[in-house]
XYZ file of C-alpha atoms in Angstrom:
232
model
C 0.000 0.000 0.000
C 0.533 3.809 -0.702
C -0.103 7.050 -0.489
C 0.393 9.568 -3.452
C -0.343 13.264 -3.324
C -2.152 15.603 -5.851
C -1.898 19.291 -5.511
C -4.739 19.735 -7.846
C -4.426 23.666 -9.171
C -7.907 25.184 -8.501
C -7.461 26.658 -12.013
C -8.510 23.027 -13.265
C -11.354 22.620 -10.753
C -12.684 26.486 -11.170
C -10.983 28.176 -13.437
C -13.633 30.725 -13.028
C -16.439 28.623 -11.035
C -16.691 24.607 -10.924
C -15.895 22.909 -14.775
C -18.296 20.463 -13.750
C -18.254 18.351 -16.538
C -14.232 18.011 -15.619
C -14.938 17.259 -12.168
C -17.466 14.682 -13.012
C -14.345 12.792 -15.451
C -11.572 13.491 -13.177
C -13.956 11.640 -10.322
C -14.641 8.725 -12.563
C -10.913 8.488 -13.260
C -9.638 8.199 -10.005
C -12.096 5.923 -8.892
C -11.739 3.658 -11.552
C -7.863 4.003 -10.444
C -8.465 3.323 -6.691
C -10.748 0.291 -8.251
C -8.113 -1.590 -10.000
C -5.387 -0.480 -7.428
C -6.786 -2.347 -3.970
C -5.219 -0.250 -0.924
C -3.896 2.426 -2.463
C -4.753 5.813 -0.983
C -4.570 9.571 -2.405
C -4.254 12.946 -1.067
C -5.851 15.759 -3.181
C -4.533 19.376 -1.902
C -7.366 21.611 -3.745
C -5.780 25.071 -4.816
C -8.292 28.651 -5.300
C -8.582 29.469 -9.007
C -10.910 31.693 -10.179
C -12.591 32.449 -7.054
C -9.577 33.441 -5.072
C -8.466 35.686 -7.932
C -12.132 37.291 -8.418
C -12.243 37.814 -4.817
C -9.146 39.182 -4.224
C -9.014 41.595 -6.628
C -12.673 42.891 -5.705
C -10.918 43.397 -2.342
C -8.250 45.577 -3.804
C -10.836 47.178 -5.860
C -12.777 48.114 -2.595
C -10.079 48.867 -0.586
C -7.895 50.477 -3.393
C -4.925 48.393 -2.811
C -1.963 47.235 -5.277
C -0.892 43.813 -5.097
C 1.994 43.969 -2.542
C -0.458 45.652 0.115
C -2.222 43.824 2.888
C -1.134 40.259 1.841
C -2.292 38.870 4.703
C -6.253 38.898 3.765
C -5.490 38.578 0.421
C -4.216 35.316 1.443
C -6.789 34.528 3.716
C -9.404 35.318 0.958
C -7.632 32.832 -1.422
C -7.339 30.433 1.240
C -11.313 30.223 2.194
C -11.639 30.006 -1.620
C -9.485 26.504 -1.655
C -11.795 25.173 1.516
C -14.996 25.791 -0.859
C -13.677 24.054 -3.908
C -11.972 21.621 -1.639
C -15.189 20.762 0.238
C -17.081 20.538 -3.316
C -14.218 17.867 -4.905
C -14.578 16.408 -1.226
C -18.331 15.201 -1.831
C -18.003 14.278 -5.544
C -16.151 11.845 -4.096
C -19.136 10.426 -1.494
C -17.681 7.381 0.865
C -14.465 7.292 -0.570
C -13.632 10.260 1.424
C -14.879 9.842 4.486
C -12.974 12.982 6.975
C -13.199 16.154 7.136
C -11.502 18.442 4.630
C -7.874 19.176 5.514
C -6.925 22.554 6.951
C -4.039 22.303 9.337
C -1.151 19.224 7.399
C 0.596 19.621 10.420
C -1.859 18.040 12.262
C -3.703 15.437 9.678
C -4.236 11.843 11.029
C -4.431 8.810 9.309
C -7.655 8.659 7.274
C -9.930 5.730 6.709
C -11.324 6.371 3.465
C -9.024 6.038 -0.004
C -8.962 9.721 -0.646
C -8.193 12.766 1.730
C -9.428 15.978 0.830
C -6.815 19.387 2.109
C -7.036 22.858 1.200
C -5.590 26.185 2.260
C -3.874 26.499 5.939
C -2.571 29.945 6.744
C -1.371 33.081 4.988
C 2.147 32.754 3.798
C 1.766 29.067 1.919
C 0.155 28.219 -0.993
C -1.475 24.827 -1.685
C 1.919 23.500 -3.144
C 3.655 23.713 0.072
C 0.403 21.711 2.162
C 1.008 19.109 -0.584
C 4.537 18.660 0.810
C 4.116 18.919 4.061
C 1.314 16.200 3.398
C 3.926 14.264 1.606
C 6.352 14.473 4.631
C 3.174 13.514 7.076
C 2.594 10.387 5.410
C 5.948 9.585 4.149
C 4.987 10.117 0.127
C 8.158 10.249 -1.799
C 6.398 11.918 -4.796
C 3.597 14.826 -5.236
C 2.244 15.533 -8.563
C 1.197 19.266 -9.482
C -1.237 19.260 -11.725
C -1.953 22.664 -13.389
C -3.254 24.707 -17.005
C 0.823 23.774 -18.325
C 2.139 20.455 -19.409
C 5.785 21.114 -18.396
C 7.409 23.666 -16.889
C 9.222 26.191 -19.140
C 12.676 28.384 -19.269
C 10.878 31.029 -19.420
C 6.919 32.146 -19.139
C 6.046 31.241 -22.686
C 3.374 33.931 -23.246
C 5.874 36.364 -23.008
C 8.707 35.069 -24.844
C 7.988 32.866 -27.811
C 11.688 31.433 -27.214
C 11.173 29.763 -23.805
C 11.342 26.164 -23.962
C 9.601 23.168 -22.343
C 12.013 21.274 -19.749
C 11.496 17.111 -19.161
C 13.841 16.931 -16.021
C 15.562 20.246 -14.033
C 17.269 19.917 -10.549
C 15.786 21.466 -7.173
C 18.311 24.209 -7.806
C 17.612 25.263 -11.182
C 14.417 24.621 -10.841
C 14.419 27.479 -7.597
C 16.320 29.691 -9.853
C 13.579 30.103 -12.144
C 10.612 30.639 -9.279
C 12.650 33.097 -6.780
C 12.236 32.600 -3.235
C 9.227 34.539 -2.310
C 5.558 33.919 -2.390
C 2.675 36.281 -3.122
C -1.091 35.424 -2.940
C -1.958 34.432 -6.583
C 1.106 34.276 -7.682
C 1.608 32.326 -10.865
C 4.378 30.007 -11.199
C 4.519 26.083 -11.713
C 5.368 25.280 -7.891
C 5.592 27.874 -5.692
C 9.212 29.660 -3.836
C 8.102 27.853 -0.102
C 6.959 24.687 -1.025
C 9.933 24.294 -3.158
C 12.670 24.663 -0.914
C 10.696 22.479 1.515
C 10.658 19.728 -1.035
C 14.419 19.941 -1.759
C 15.194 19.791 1.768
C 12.964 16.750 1.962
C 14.454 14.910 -1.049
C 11.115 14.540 -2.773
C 10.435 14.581 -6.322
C 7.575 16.827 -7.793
C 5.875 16.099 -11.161
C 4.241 18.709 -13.232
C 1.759 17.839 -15.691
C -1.111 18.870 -17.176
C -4.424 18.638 -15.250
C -6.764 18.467 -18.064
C -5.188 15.014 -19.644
C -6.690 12.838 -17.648
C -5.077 9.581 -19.452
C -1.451 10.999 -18.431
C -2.421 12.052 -14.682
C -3.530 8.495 -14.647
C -0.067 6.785 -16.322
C 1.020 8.991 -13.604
C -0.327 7.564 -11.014
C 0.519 4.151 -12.423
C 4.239 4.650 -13.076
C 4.048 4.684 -16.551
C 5.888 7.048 -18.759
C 4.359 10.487 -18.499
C 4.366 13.767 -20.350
C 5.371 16.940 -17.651
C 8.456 17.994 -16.131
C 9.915 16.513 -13.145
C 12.004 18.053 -10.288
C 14.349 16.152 -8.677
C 17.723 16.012 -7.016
């Protein structure tokens, strides 16, 4: 038996609200995987998409903010908005997930059910960085990142037509290209904190696409994958 994590960007469960009709396959494709795969458990970290950006913003809007001021509920904003999509991916899944969602990975307990639902914690980490400390908590050696990009790139390829896709890229490089600091909504493939968390830790992190479904679930299988994966 074991357990595999998911930091499943809320970008593929809302990119602006629920894609239900994704929901409903990416629920039919896990449990067919849990199905065929007796014992095997999964932890799904649920990130904010659309309605932590929507929400956000209208609170700059109505306080007249920029983006660097009052992070701290801007964060917590973004955060409620991962418990809400969390809860919803939570009961899609009915008696397969059978605790409470997530909140606190420092404090998670073994769960009963073959899927455990997480969201947001506290300001200062993003979803990426529960998924680790998730991983750590029930000794995954793995999480996959599942987001709107197939691999990660040299450079943000909607602004420069040159940057190139990457298949494998060290902890070190890879924290070259993200920086070291994180920002509510802040758009990278795995975010500054949870990446230096995970190189401390030794684990690898695979980032794929979240939409192909057939490749999250050759994944999940240890098949040969398209994405990018850090390691090392």
């Amino acid at each position: 038996m074991s357990t595999k994590v998911l930091s499943v960007g809320g970008s593929i469960v809302a990119p602006e609200g629920p894609d239900t009709e994704f929901v409903k396959k990416f629920v039919a494709m896990i449990k067919e995987y849990l199905a065929k795969n007796e014992g095997e458990k999964l932890i799904l970290v649920v990130g904010g998409g659309g309605p932590a950006r929507i929400y956000q913003k209208a609170f700059r809007d109505v306080a007249n903010l920029d983006l660097e001021e009052n992070v701290e509920d801007a964060d917590w904003i973004g955060i409620m908005a991962t418990r809400l999509n969390a809860q919803f991916v939570k009961a899609c899944f009915g008696d397969l997930c059978k605790e409470s969602v997530v909140t606190d990975p420092t404090v998670a307990e073994e769960f009963k059910g073959s899927i455990l639902l997480a969201a947001g914690w506290k300001p200062g980490f993003s979803t990426d960085n529960d998924a680790v400390l998730l991983a750590q908590k029930f000794n995954a050696d793995t999480v996959v990142n599942l987001s709107n990009i197939e691999k990660v790139y040299t450079d943000d390829p909607r602004k420069n037509p040159n940057a190139k896709p990457i298949d494998k890229i060290s902890w070190a490089d890879f924290r070259k290209l993200v920086g070291d600091e994180w920002t509510p909504g802040k758009n990278c493939p795995f975010d500054p904190i949870a990446s230096k968390k995970a190189q401390s830790l030794g684990l690898k992190v695979i980032c794929a696409g979240g939409k192909n479904l057939e490749n999250i679930k050759s994944i999940l299988e240890d098949k040969d994958y398209i994405g990018t994966t850090i390691q090392g």
